[in-house]
Amino acid sequence: MESGRRKGLSGVLSSLSLLCVILDLQLDGVLGATHVEIEQHLEMGRKLLAAGQLAEALSHYHSAVEGDSKNYLTYYKRAAVFLAMGKSKSALPDLTRAIQLKPDFLAARLQRGNILLKQGNTQEAREDFEAVLQRSPDQDEARDQLMRANELDELQEEAHAAHHRGDYSTTITVLDRVVELSPWDPESRELRAECYIRLGDPRKAIQDLTPTTRLRNDNRAAFLKLSTLHYSLGEHQESLGHIRDCLKLDQDDKECFSHYKQVKKLSKQLDSAEEHIQEERYQEAIDKYESVMRTEPNVPYYTNKAKERICFCLVKNKMPAMAIDICSEAHQRDPRNINILRDRAEAFILNQDYEKGVEDYQEAREFDMENNEIREGLERAQKLLKLSRKRDYYKILGVNRSANKQEIIKAYRKLAQQWHPDNFREESEKKEAEKRFIDIASAKEVLTDPEMRQKFDSGEDPLDPESQQGGGSQGGQGWPFHFNPFESGGNYHFKFHH
């Protein structure tokens, strides 16, 4: 019985072996590629590469490699496509495989050495260049590249020595040449970025760190550093983008997630504040910017930005006294910011302090001579200053420039009662009262008429005949009606209803 079992098992194994041979032959027929097909792929790849259609060329070279994994030329040509696409990391394995299949393939060795040198791997690059020179002593490119590899070694040593002693400027100077020789070396760029940060130049640090995110497979540290640098510069959207890139690599990275929460919170507050301003909800915008200062008190940019925008909102809300205080603080923090100067000038104008309004607009103009808004604001402030020295209707009624119609009428009634000529007996007093009464009536007419008030706010007196604006009367020292009730003398009877 045991003998029968053994015979049966032997028969099964023989059948399986035969089946495997048959399947192998069938699969070879299905999956294998003929020499003609491989040549067709190589030819199509060559033509597409020459035409600049790199992705299509790469597809044909993939097929050629799959069809004949022992052909060193197919690997070399695919490596050429990878290099043309800027994918040096992908080219290296193909060049290495080509060299393994044909150790005396000098073109592949030279190309691999060039890549290794650009990556900063001087030892491995030197081995390739020396191997080329050993077989072909007159190869000029290999000799030149070998000299560069030796130079790069010396420069890297010099840069690290300068960095170690804290000489960051020298380190940067040396690394400039290092990066020129090995632009794909992330370590040199990271070291130079650190030096730029030490010297207070985050912009250049960002320029160096950005390519390192592609030069390393998992460079979460670079994404985090880029995010913090943009954050410190007030570029919260860019900061948010980089920290999200870090979390794409590892959503559980604690440092990146902690920073993400901070940037996300601040970014939301800033965006919300600006949305409120767009919707003219200025008090809500002020509240949001106050939250911004509480969320990030340690980065000066955000406090400066919040002060600037709160200054703007207070002016829009016609709160000149508070606006002047906040704008002045913002100006101390950022003296050359023309937006702050513009807004404080407007606050001074609202407060009827036209001279200071003119001064702020003039200072802003010095910083930006081409800004039309500042130029127009200065012209308007100068007109208002000139006008205020003649007749300021707001001052006549004793109201703020932000006063509404009801407040203006109330002030008018009170002053008209006070300065009515019937209240005075002496002729000189009556003359003074008459003049004041006319000014009060003129102020009321201008400030309760939207069109005339707009003209006055723009620096024109609609009741001044000299301005030729067509709103004034020729009689009674600017009396706004078609007669002067005081010309005939006698008793004046006016009733004022409260």
Short mmCIF file of C-alpha atoms in Angstrom, two decimals:
data_model
loop_
_atom_site.label_atom_id
_atom_site.label_comp_id
_atom_site.label_asym_id
_atom_site.label_seq_id
_atom_site.Cartn_x
_atom_site.Cartn_y
_atom_site.Cartn_z
CA MET A 1 0.00 0.00 0.00
CA GLU A 2 2.86 2.38 0.91
CA SER A 3 4.53 1.64 -2.41
CA GLY A 4 1.31 2.52 -4.23
CA ARG A 5 1.08 5.86 -2.44
CA ARG A 6 4.63 6.73 -3.39
CA LYS A 7 3.94 5.91 -7.04
CA GLY A 8 0.79 8.05 -6.94
CA LEU A 9 2.62 11.02 -5.42
CA SER A 10 5.43 10.66 -7.93
CA GLY A 11 2.89 10.74 -10.73
CA VAL A 12 1.26 13.89 -9.39
CA LEU A 13 4.62 15.67 -9.09
CA SER A 14 5.56 14.66 -12.63
CA SER A 15 2.25 16.00 -13.91
CA LEU A 16 2.76 19.31 -12.04
CA SER A 17 6.27 19.67 -13.46
CA LEU A 18 4.98 19.07 -16.96
CA LEU A 19 2.16 21.59 -16.38
CA CYS A 20 4.66 24.21 -15.19
CA VAL A 21 6.80 23.69 -18.27
CA ILE A 22 3.73 24.05 -20.53
CA LEU A 23 2.55 27.19 -18.67
CA ASP A 24 6.04 28.68 -18.81
CA LEU A 25 6.18 28.15 -22.54
CA GLN A 26 2.70 29.64 -22.97
CA LEU A 27 3.45 32.68 -20.78
CA ASP A 28 6.71 33.23 -22.62
CA GLY A 29 4.72 33.37 -25.81
CA VAL A 30 2.18 35.76 -24.32
CA LEU A 31 4.44 38.10 -22.28
CA GLY A 32 7.72 37.88 -24.13
CA ALA A 33 8.67 40.36 -26.82
CA THR A 34 10.45 39.55 -30.03
CA HIS A 35 13.66 41.25 -31.05
CA VAL A 36 11.75 43.14 -33.73
CA GLU A 37 9.22 44.46 -31.19
CA ILE A 38 11.99 45.60 -28.85
CA GLU A 39 13.71 47.41 -31.69
CA GLN A 40 10.42 49.06 -32.59
CA HIS A 41 10.00 50.30 -29.00
CA LEU A 42 13.56 51.62 -28.97
CA GLU A 43 13.09 53.39 -32.29
CA MET A 44 9.79 54.96 -31.19
CA GLY A 45 11.39 55.98 -27.91
CA ARG A 46 14.26 57.65 -29.78
CA LYS A 47 11.90 59.59 -32.06
CA LEU A 48 9.64 60.70 -29.23
CA LEU A 49 12.63 61.75 -27.14
CA ALA A 50 13.94 63.84 -30.04
CA ALA A 51 10.48 65.43 -30.36
CA GLY A 52 10.43 66.30 -26.66
CA GLN A 53 7.52 63.93 -25.90
CA LEU A 54 9.23 62.56 -22.81
CA ALA A 55 6.35 60.71 -21.12
CA GLU A 56 5.50 58.86 -24.34
CA ALA A 57 9.18 58.05 -24.95
CA LEU A 58 9.52 56.71 -21.42
CA SER A 59 6.57 54.38 -21.96
CA HIS A 60 8.29 52.79 -24.97
CA TYR A 61 11.58 52.40 -23.09
CA HIS A 62 9.68 50.71 -20.24
CA SER A 63 8.34 48.21 -22.77
CA ALA A 64 11.83 47.69 -24.21
CA VAL A 65 13.29 46.99 -20.75
CA GLU A 66 10.46 44.60 -19.88
CA GLY A 67 10.94 42.81 -23.20
CA ASP A 68 14.69 42.36 -22.75
CA SER A 69 16.00 42.81 -19.19
CA LYS A 70 19.53 41.79 -20.28
CA ASN A 71 20.10 44.60 -22.78
CA TYR A 72 22.33 47.25 -21.18
CA LEU A 73 21.49 49.81 -23.88
CA THR A 74 17.77 49.80 -23.05
CA TYR A 75 18.58 50.73 -19.45
CA TYR A 76 20.98 53.45 -20.58
CA LYS A 77 18.46 54.97 -22.98
CA ARG A 78 15.71 54.91 -20.36
CA ALA A 79 18.10 56.64 -17.97
CA ALA A 80 18.58 59.35 -20.61
CA VAL A 81 14.81 59.96 -20.64
CA PHE A 82 14.68 60.13 -16.85
CA LEU A 83 17.46 62.73 -16.91
CA ALA A 84 15.65 64.74 -19.57
CA MET A 85 12.61 64.72 -17.28
CA GLY A 86 14.72 65.95 -14.35
CA LYS A 87 14.43 62.63 -12.50
CA SER A 88 18.05 61.93 -11.68
CA LYS A 89 17.16 59.61 -8.82
CA SER A 90 15.26 57.35 -11.20
CA ALA A 91 18.12 57.44 -13.72
CA LEU A 92 20.74 56.17 -11.25
CA PRO A 93 19.42 52.56 -10.91
CA ASP A 94 19.20 52.22 -14.69
CA LEU A 95 22.77 53.44 -15.16
CA THR A 96 23.96 51.10 -12.41
CA ARG A 97 22.18 48.16 -14.07
CA ALA A 98 23.71 49.05 -17.44
CA ILE A 99 27.18 49.06 -15.83
CA GLN A 100 26.50 45.70 -14.15
CA LEU A 101 25.53 44.20 -17.51
CA LYS A 102 28.53 45.79 -19.27
CA PRO A 103 31.30 46.88 -16.81
CA ASP A 104 33.33 48.55 -19.60
CA PHE A 105 30.40 50.78 -20.65
CA LEU A 106 32.25 54.06 -20.09
CA ALA A 107 29.43 56.37 -21.20
CA ALA A 108 27.19 54.98 -18.44
CA ARG A 109 29.98 55.30 -15.86
CA LEU A 110 30.66 58.90 -16.85
CA GLN A 111 26.95 59.76 -16.72
CA ARG A 112 26.55 58.12 -13.31
CA GLY A 113 29.62 59.93 -12.02
CA ASN A 114 28.17 63.26 -13.15
CA ILE A 115 24.92 62.57 -11.29
CA LEU A 116 26.74 61.46 -8.15
CA LEU A 117 28.88 64.62 -8.25
CA LYS A 118 25.79 66.84 -8.55
CA GLN A 119 24.32 64.98 -5.58
CA GLY A 120 27.44 65.73 -3.56
CA ASN A 121 28.55 62.07 -3.36
CA THR A 122 32.18 62.81 -4.15
CA GLN A 123 33.64 59.44 -3.14
CA GLU A 124 31.36 57.40 -5.41
CA ALA A 125 31.65 59.94 -8.22
CA ARG A 126 35.45 59.83 -7.99
CA GLU A 127 35.39 56.03 -8.36
CA ASP A 128 33.42 56.30 -11.60
CA PHE A 129 35.68 58.99 -13.09
CA GLU A 130 38.80 57.05 -12.14
CA ALA A 131 37.34 53.89 -13.71
CA VAL A 132 36.75 55.78 -16.96
CA LEU A 133 40.28 57.23 -16.96
CA GLN A 134 41.79 53.83 -16.23
CA ARG A 135 40.32 52.48 -19.47
CA SER A 136 40.49 55.75 -21.42
CA PRO A 137 43.28 58.02 -20.06
CA ASP A 138 42.55 60.73 -22.64
CA GLN A 139 38.91 61.21 -21.60
CA ASP A 140 38.90 64.98 -20.95
CA GLU A 141 35.44 65.18 -19.35
CA ALA A 142 36.27 62.47 -16.82
CA ARG A 143 39.53 64.26 -15.92
CA ASP A 144 37.76 67.61 -15.48
CA GLN A 145 35.02 66.06 -13.38
CA LEU A 146 37.55 64.26 -11.21
CA MET A 147 39.18 67.64 -10.49
CA ARG A 148 35.76 69.07 -9.58
CA ALA A 149 35.13 66.15 -7.24
CA ASN A 150 38.42 66.86 -5.45
CA GLU A 151 37.60 70.58 -5.32
CA LEU A 152 34.16 69.81 -3.91
CA ASP A 153 35.67 67.72 -1.12
CA GLU A 154 37.93 70.61 -0.09
CA LEU A 155 35.12 73.17 -0.27
CA GLN A 156 32.76 71.06 1.84
CA GLU A 157 35.45 70.70 4.49
CA GLU A 158 36.12 74.47 4.41
CA ALA A 159 32.40 75.30 4.68
CA HIS A 160 31.86 73.08 7.70
CA ALA A 161 34.93 74.53 9.42
CA ALA A 162 33.65 78.10 8.88
CA HIS A 163 30.20 77.12 10.13
CA HIS A 164 31.67 75.48 13.21
CA ARG A 165 33.45 78.70 14.22
CA GLY A 166 30.28 80.75 13.62
CA ASP A 167 31.51 82.56 10.50
CA TYR A 168 28.24 82.36 8.61
CA SER A 169 29.09 84.88 5.90
CA THR A 170 32.20 82.90 4.91
CA THR A 171 30.22 79.67 5.06
CA ILE A 172 27.69 81.10 2.60
CA THR A 173 30.44 82.29 0.24
CA VAL A 174 32.04 78.84 0.18
CA LEU A 175 28.70 77.08 -0.16
CA ASP A 176 27.84 79.21 -3.19
CA ARG A 177 30.54 77.34 -5.10
CA VAL A 178 29.57 74.02 -3.46
CA VAL A 179 25.96 74.39 -4.65
CA GLU A 180 27.22 75.36 -8.10
CA LEU A 181 29.14 72.06 -8.29
CA SER A 182 26.49 69.92 -6.56
CA PRO A 183 23.06 71.54 -7.08
CA TRP A 184 21.26 68.31 -6.13
CA ASP A 185 22.92 68.02 -2.72
CA PRO A 186 20.28 68.82 -0.07
CA GLU A 187 22.78 69.02 2.79
CA SER A 188 24.69 71.97 1.31
CA ARG A 189 21.47 73.90 0.67
CA GLU A 190 20.19 73.15 4.16
CA LEU A 191 23.44 74.36 5.71
CA ARG A 192 23.37 77.56 3.65
CA ALA A 193 19.72 78.10 4.63
CA GLU A 194 20.67 77.81 8.29
CA CYS A 195 23.36 80.46 7.78
CA TYR A 196 20.86 82.80 6.10
CA ILE A 197 18.50 82.37 9.05
CA ARG A 198 21.34 83.17 11.47
CA LEU A 199 22.08 86.33 9.48
CA GLY A 200 18.42 87.37 9.46
CA ASP A 201 17.63 86.69 5.81
CA PRO A 202 14.67 84.25 5.84
CA ARG A 203 13.81 84.93 2.18
CA LYS A 204 17.07 83.42 0.95
CA ALA A 205 16.69 80.56 3.41
CA ILE A 206 13.32 79.77 1.83
CA GLN A 207 14.91 79.81 -1.64
CA ASP A 208 17.45 77.20 -0.50
CA LEU A 209 15.05 74.98 1.44
CA THR A 210 12.34 74.78 -1.23
CA PRO A 211 14.27 72.47 -3.63
CA THR A 212 15.38 70.21 -0.75
CA THR A 213 11.78 69.03 -0.37
CA ARG A 214 12.23 67.33 -3.75
CA LEU A 215 15.82 66.25 -3.23
CA ARG A 216 14.91 64.05 -0.25
CA ASN A 217 12.19 61.39 -0.34
CA ASP A 218 10.74 62.26 3.08
CA ASN A 219 11.83 65.76 3.99
CA ARG A 220 9.29 66.64 6.67
CA ALA A 221 11.91 68.71 8.46
CA ALA A 222 12.24 71.01 5.42
CA PHE A 223 8.46 71.39 5.07
CA LEU A 224 8.20 72.29 8.77
CA LYS A 225 11.06 74.78 8.51
CA LEU A 226 9.55 76.37 5.38
CA SER A 227 6.20 76.65 7.13
CA THR A 228 7.70 78.35 10.19
CA LEU A 229 9.70 80.77 8.03
CA HIS A 230 6.66 81.81 5.99
CA TYR A 231 4.69 82.09 9.24
CA SER A 232 7.29 84.44 10.73
CA LEU A 233 7.02 86.61 7.60
CA GLY A 234 3.24 86.84 7.92
CA GLU A 235 2.60 84.59 4.90
CA HIS A 236 0.04 82.39 6.58
CA GLN A 237 -1.35 80.81 3.39
CA GLU A 238 2.10 79.67 2.24
CA SER A 239 2.82 78.45 5.77
CA LEU A 240 -0.38 76.44 5.78
CA GLY A 241 0.45 74.87 2.42
CA HIS A 242 3.89 73.64 3.53
CA ILE A 243 2.69 72.24 6.84
CA ARG A 244 -0.02 70.33 5.01
CA ASP A 245 2.69 68.86 2.74
CA CYS A 246 4.46 67.64 5.88
CA LEU A 247 1.31 65.96 7.16
CA LYS A 248 0.76 64.30 3.78
CA LEU A 249 4.02 62.45 4.40
CA ASP A 250 3.04 61.49 7.95
CA GLN A 251 -0.26 62.61 9.43
CA ASP A 252 0.94 61.57 12.90
CA ASP A 253 4.02 63.82 12.89
CA LYS A 254 3.64 65.61 16.25
CA GLU A 255 5.71 68.69 15.43
CA CYS A 256 3.98 69.28 12.13
CA PHE A 257 0.51 68.68 13.56
CA SER A 258 1.12 71.07 16.47
CA HIS A 259 2.29 73.81 14.11
CA TYR A 260 -0.59 73.05 11.74
CA LYS A 261 -3.16 73.71 14.48
CA GLN A 262 -1.57 77.08 15.27
CA VAL A 263 -1.33 78.19 11.63
CA LYS A 264 -4.84 76.96 10.85
CA LYS A 265 -6.35 78.88 13.76
CA LEU A 266 -4.52 82.11 12.94
CA SER A 267 -5.21 81.79 9.22
CA LYS A 268 -8.92 81.39 9.87
CA GLN A 269 -9.00 84.50 12.07
CA LEU A 270 -7.13 86.61 9.52
CA ASP A 271 -9.32 85.51 6.62
CA SER A 272 -12.47 86.07 8.66
CA ALA A 273 -11.34 89.57 9.65
CA GLU A 274 -10.75 90.56 6.04
CA GLU A 275 -14.13 89.13 5.03
CA HIS A 276 -15.79 91.35 7.66
CA ILE A 277 -13.97 94.37 6.23
CA GLN A 278 -15.16 93.51 2.71
CA GLU A 279 -18.69 93.34 4.08
CA GLU A 280 -18.18 96.67 5.94
CA ARG A 281 -18.71 94.98 9.30
CA TYR A 282 -15.88 96.92 10.87
CA GLN A 283 -16.51 96.25 14.55
CA GLU A 284 -16.55 92.50 13.93
CA ALA A 285 -13.30 92.88 11.99
CA ILE A 286 -11.78 94.74 14.96
CA ASP A 287 -12.82 91.91 17.28
CA LYS A 288 -11.20 89.34 14.97
CA TYR A 289 -7.93 91.26 14.76
CA GLU A 290 -7.86 91.53 18.54
CA SER A 291 -8.18 87.72 18.58
CA VAL A 292 -5.27 87.51 16.14
CA MET A 293 -3.05 89.41 18.60
CA ARG A 294 -4.04 87.03 21.40
CA THR A 295 -3.48 83.94 19.23
CA GLU A 296 0.02 85.01 18.11
CA PRO A 297 1.61 87.61 20.43
CA ASN A 298 5.20 86.57 19.68
CA VAL A 299 5.49 87.29 15.95
CA PRO A 300 5.64 91.09 15.44
CA TYR A 301 4.17 90.95 11.92
CA TYR A 302 0.74 89.83 13.11
CA THR A 303 0.49 92.46 15.85
CA ASN A 304 1.60 95.14 13.38
CA LYS A 305 -0.93 93.94 10.81
CA ALA A 306 -3.73 93.84 13.38
CA LYS A 307 -2.96 97.38 14.59
CA GLU A 308 -2.91 98.64 11.00
CA ARG A 309 -6.28 97.10 10.14
CA ILE A 310 -7.93 98.13 13.42
CA CYS A 311 -6.77 101.68 12.66
CA PHE A 312 -8.48 101.42 9.27
CA CYS A 313 -11.71 100.03 10.75
CA LEU A 314 -11.93 102.75 13.41
CA VAL A 315 -11.67 105.40 10.69
CA LYS A 316 -14.41 103.66 8.71
CA ASN A 317 -16.54 103.55 11.86
CA LYS A 318 -15.93 107.32 12.25
CA MET A 319 -14.26 107.03 15.65
CA PRO A 320 -11.42 109.54 15.11
CA ALA A 321 -10.09 109.84 18.68
CA MET A 322 -9.61 106.06 19.10
CA ALA A 323 -8.38 105.79 15.52
CA ILE A 324 -5.66 108.41 16.09
CA ASP A 325 -4.37 106.52 19.16
CA ILE A 326 -4.27 103.12 17.42
CA CYS A 327 -2.93 104.54 14.15
CA SER A 328 -0.16 106.35 16.03
CA GLU A 329 0.86 103.11 17.76
CA ALA A 330 0.78 101.29 14.43
CA HIS A 331 2.88 104.08 12.88
CA GLN A 332 5.54 103.68 15.58
CA ARG A 333 5.72 99.97 14.80
CA ASP A 334 5.87 100.48 11.03
CA PRO A 335 6.94 104.07 10.24
CA ARG A 336 7.08 103.67 6.46
CA ASN A 337 3.65 102.09 6.04
CA ILE A 338 1.70 104.48 3.82
CA ASN A 339 -1.63 102.78 4.61
CA ILE A 340 -1.27 103.68 8.27
CA LEU A 341 -0.31 107.26 7.42
CA ARG A 342 -3.29 107.51 5.07
CA ASP A 343 -5.71 106.21 7.70
CA ARG A 344 -4.33 108.44 10.45
CA ALA A 345 -4.60 111.42 8.08
CA GLU A 346 -8.27 110.56 7.59
CA ALA A 347 -8.73 110.26 11.36
CA PHE A 348 -7.20 113.72 11.82
CA ILE A 349 -9.53 115.10 9.14
CA LEU A 350 -12.53 113.53 10.88
CA ASN A 351 -11.27 115.20 14.06
CA GLN A 352 -11.05 118.50 12.12
CA ASP A 353 -7.30 118.67 12.65
CA TYR A 354 -6.54 119.37 9.01
CA GLU A 355 -2.93 120.47 9.45
CA LYS A 356 -1.95 117.09 10.88
CA GLY A 357 -3.96 115.37 8.16
CA VAL A 358 -1.94 117.24 5.54
CA GLU A 359 1.32 116.35 7.33
CA ASP A 360 0.52 112.62 7.31
CA TYR A 361 -0.45 112.64 3.65
CA GLN A 362 2.75 114.54 2.81
CA GLU A 363 4.84 111.99 4.68
CA ALA A 364 3.09 109.13 2.90
CA ARG A 365 3.69 110.91 -0.42
CA GLU A 366 7.42 111.02 0.28
CA PHE A 367 7.44 107.22 0.59
CA ASP A 368 5.39 106.65 -2.58
CA MET A 369 5.31 109.47 -5.11
CA GLU A 370 3.39 107.37 -7.66
CA ASN A 371 0.42 106.47 -5.46
CA ASN A 372 -2.69 108.20 -6.83
CA GLU A 373 -4.78 107.57 -3.73
CA ILE A 374 -2.21 109.33 -1.56
CA ARG A 375 -1.88 112.20 -4.05
CA GLU A 376 -5.65 112.71 -4.18
CA GLY A 377 -5.92 112.45 -0.40
CA LEU A 378 -3.23 115.10 0.05
CA GLU A 379 -4.96 117.46 -2.38
CA ARG A 380 -8.27 117.02 -0.56
CA ALA A 381 -6.66 117.54 2.87
CA GLN A 382 -4.98 120.72 1.62
CA LYS A 383 -8.34 122.03 0.30
CA LEU A 384 -10.01 121.27 3.63
CA LEU A 385 -7.24 123.04 5.51
CA LYS A 386 -7.61 126.09 3.30
CA LEU A 387 -11.37 125.95 3.66
CA SER A 388 -11.19 125.60 7.45
CA ARG A 389 -9.28 128.86 7.62
CA LYS A 390 -12.26 130.54 5.95
CA ARG A 391 -15.41 128.84 7.16
CA ASP A 392 -15.74 125.33 8.61
CA TYR A 393 -19.39 124.38 8.85
CA TYR A 394 -18.70 121.53 11.26
CA LYS A 395 -16.88 123.85 13.65
CA ILE A 396 -19.61 126.47 13.28
CA LEU A 397 -22.21 123.99 14.54
CA GLY A 398 -19.78 122.32 16.94
CA VAL A 399 -20.34 118.83 15.55
CA ASN A 400 -18.00 116.09 14.38
CA ARG A 401 -17.55 115.35 10.71
CA SER A 402 -19.29 112.05 11.37
CA ALA A 403 -22.45 113.72 12.76
CA ASN A 404 -25.75 112.55 11.29
CA LYS A 405 -28.57 114.81 10.06
CA GLN A 406 -30.49 114.66 13.34
CA GLU A 407 -27.43 115.72 15.34
CA ILE A 408 -26.78 118.57 12.90
CA ILE A 409 -30.34 119.92 13.13
CA LYS A 410 -30.26 119.69 16.91
CA ALA A 411 -27.01 121.66 17.06
CA TYR A 412 -28.37 124.21 14.60
CA ARG A 413 -31.54 124.87 16.66
CA LYS A 414 -29.58 125.31 19.84
CA LEU A 415 -27.12 127.77 18.30
CA ALA A 416 -29.80 129.65 16.32
CA GLN A 417 -31.69 130.30 19.54
CA GLN A 418 -28.50 131.40 21.26
CA TRP A 419 -27.37 133.76 18.50
CA HIS A 420 -30.71 135.14 17.33
CA PRO A 421 -30.26 138.93 16.99
CA ASP A 422 -33.41 139.58 19.09
CA ASN A 423 -31.42 138.37 22.07
CA PHE A 424 -29.05 141.34 21.87
CA ARG A 425 -29.66 145.07 22.51
CA GLU A 426 -26.38 146.77 21.60
CA GLU A 427 -25.93 147.50 17.88
CA SER A 428 -22.44 146.02 17.82
CA GLU A 429 -23.69 142.87 19.48
CA LYS A 430 -26.59 142.62 17.03
CA LYS A 431 -24.14 142.88 14.08
CA GLU A 432 -21.99 140.08 15.54
CA ALA A 433 -25.06 137.97 16.25
CA GLU A 434 -26.36 138.54 12.74
CA LYS A 435 -23.08 137.30 11.27
CA ARG A 436 -23.02 134.25 13.54
CA PHE A 437 -26.68 133.52 12.79
CA ILE A 438 -26.03 133.60 9.04
CA ASP A 439 -23.06 131.24 9.42
CA ILE A 440 -25.16 128.87 11.54
CA ALA A 441 -27.95 128.84 8.94
CA SER A 442 -25.42 128.31 6.14
CA ALA A 443 -23.83 125.43 8.00
CA LYS A 444 -27.20 123.81 8.53
CA GLU A 445 -28.10 124.11 4.85
CA VAL A 446 -24.83 122.62 3.61
CA LEU A 447 -24.57 119.79 6.14
CA THR A 448 -28.18 118.63 5.80
CA ASP A 449 -27.99 118.51 2.02
CA PRO A 450 -26.16 115.29 0.96
CA GLU A 451 -24.81 116.74 -2.29
CA MET A 452 -23.54 119.98 -0.75
CA ARG A 453 -22.09 118.13 2.24
CA GLN A 454 -20.22 115.79 -0.13
CA LYS A 455 -18.74 118.81 -1.93
CA PHE A 456 -17.69 120.36 1.37
CA ASP A 457 -16.13 117.09 2.55
CA SER A 458 -14.17 117.05 -0.70
CA GLY A 459 -12.67 120.46 0.04
CA GLU A 460 -15.13 122.78 -1.75
CA ASP A 461 -17.50 125.33 -0.19
CA PRO A 462 -20.78 125.08 -2.12
CA LEU A 463 -21.84 128.51 -0.78
CA ASP A 464 -18.61 130.29 -1.70
CA PRO A 465 -19.11 132.41 -4.89
CA GLU A 466 -15.35 132.34 -5.49
CA SER A 467 -15.39 128.59 -5.85
CA GLN A 468 -17.91 128.98 -8.70
CA GLN A 469 -19.72 125.87 -7.57
CA GLY A 470 -23.13 127.47 -8.08
CA GLY A 471 -24.49 126.92 -4.60
CA GLY A 472 -24.04 130.32 -3.01
CA SER A 473 -26.06 133.52 -2.81
CA GLN A 474 -24.69 136.90 -3.67
CA GLY A 475 -26.26 138.73 -0.76
CA GLY A 476 -26.11 138.85 2.97
CA GLN A 477 -22.54 137.58 3.44
CA GLY A 478 -23.37 134.10 2.22
CA TRP A 479 -26.94 133.92 3.45
CA PRO A 480 -28.22 130.73 1.83
CA PHE A 481 -31.70 131.94 0.84
CA HIS A 482 -32.85 134.52 -1.66
CA PHE A 483 -33.17 137.28 0.90
CA ASN A 484 -31.39 138.57 3.95
CA PRO A 485 -33.88 138.90 6.83
CA PHE A 486 -31.61 141.32 8.63
CA GLU A 487 -31.26 144.00 5.92
CA SER A 488 -34.46 145.95 6.91
CA GLY A 489 -33.76 145.98 10.61
CA GLY A 490 -36.66 145.79 13.05
CA ASN A 491 -37.94 142.87 15.07
CA TYR A 492 -37.10 139.25 14.22
CA HIS A 493 -39.53 136.55 15.17
CA PHE A 494 -38.30 132.94 14.72
CA LYS A 495 -39.73 129.94 16.43
CA PHE A 496 -37.68 126.79 17.00
CA HIS A 497 -39.41 123.50 17.61
CA HIS A 498 -37.70 120.80 19.61
#
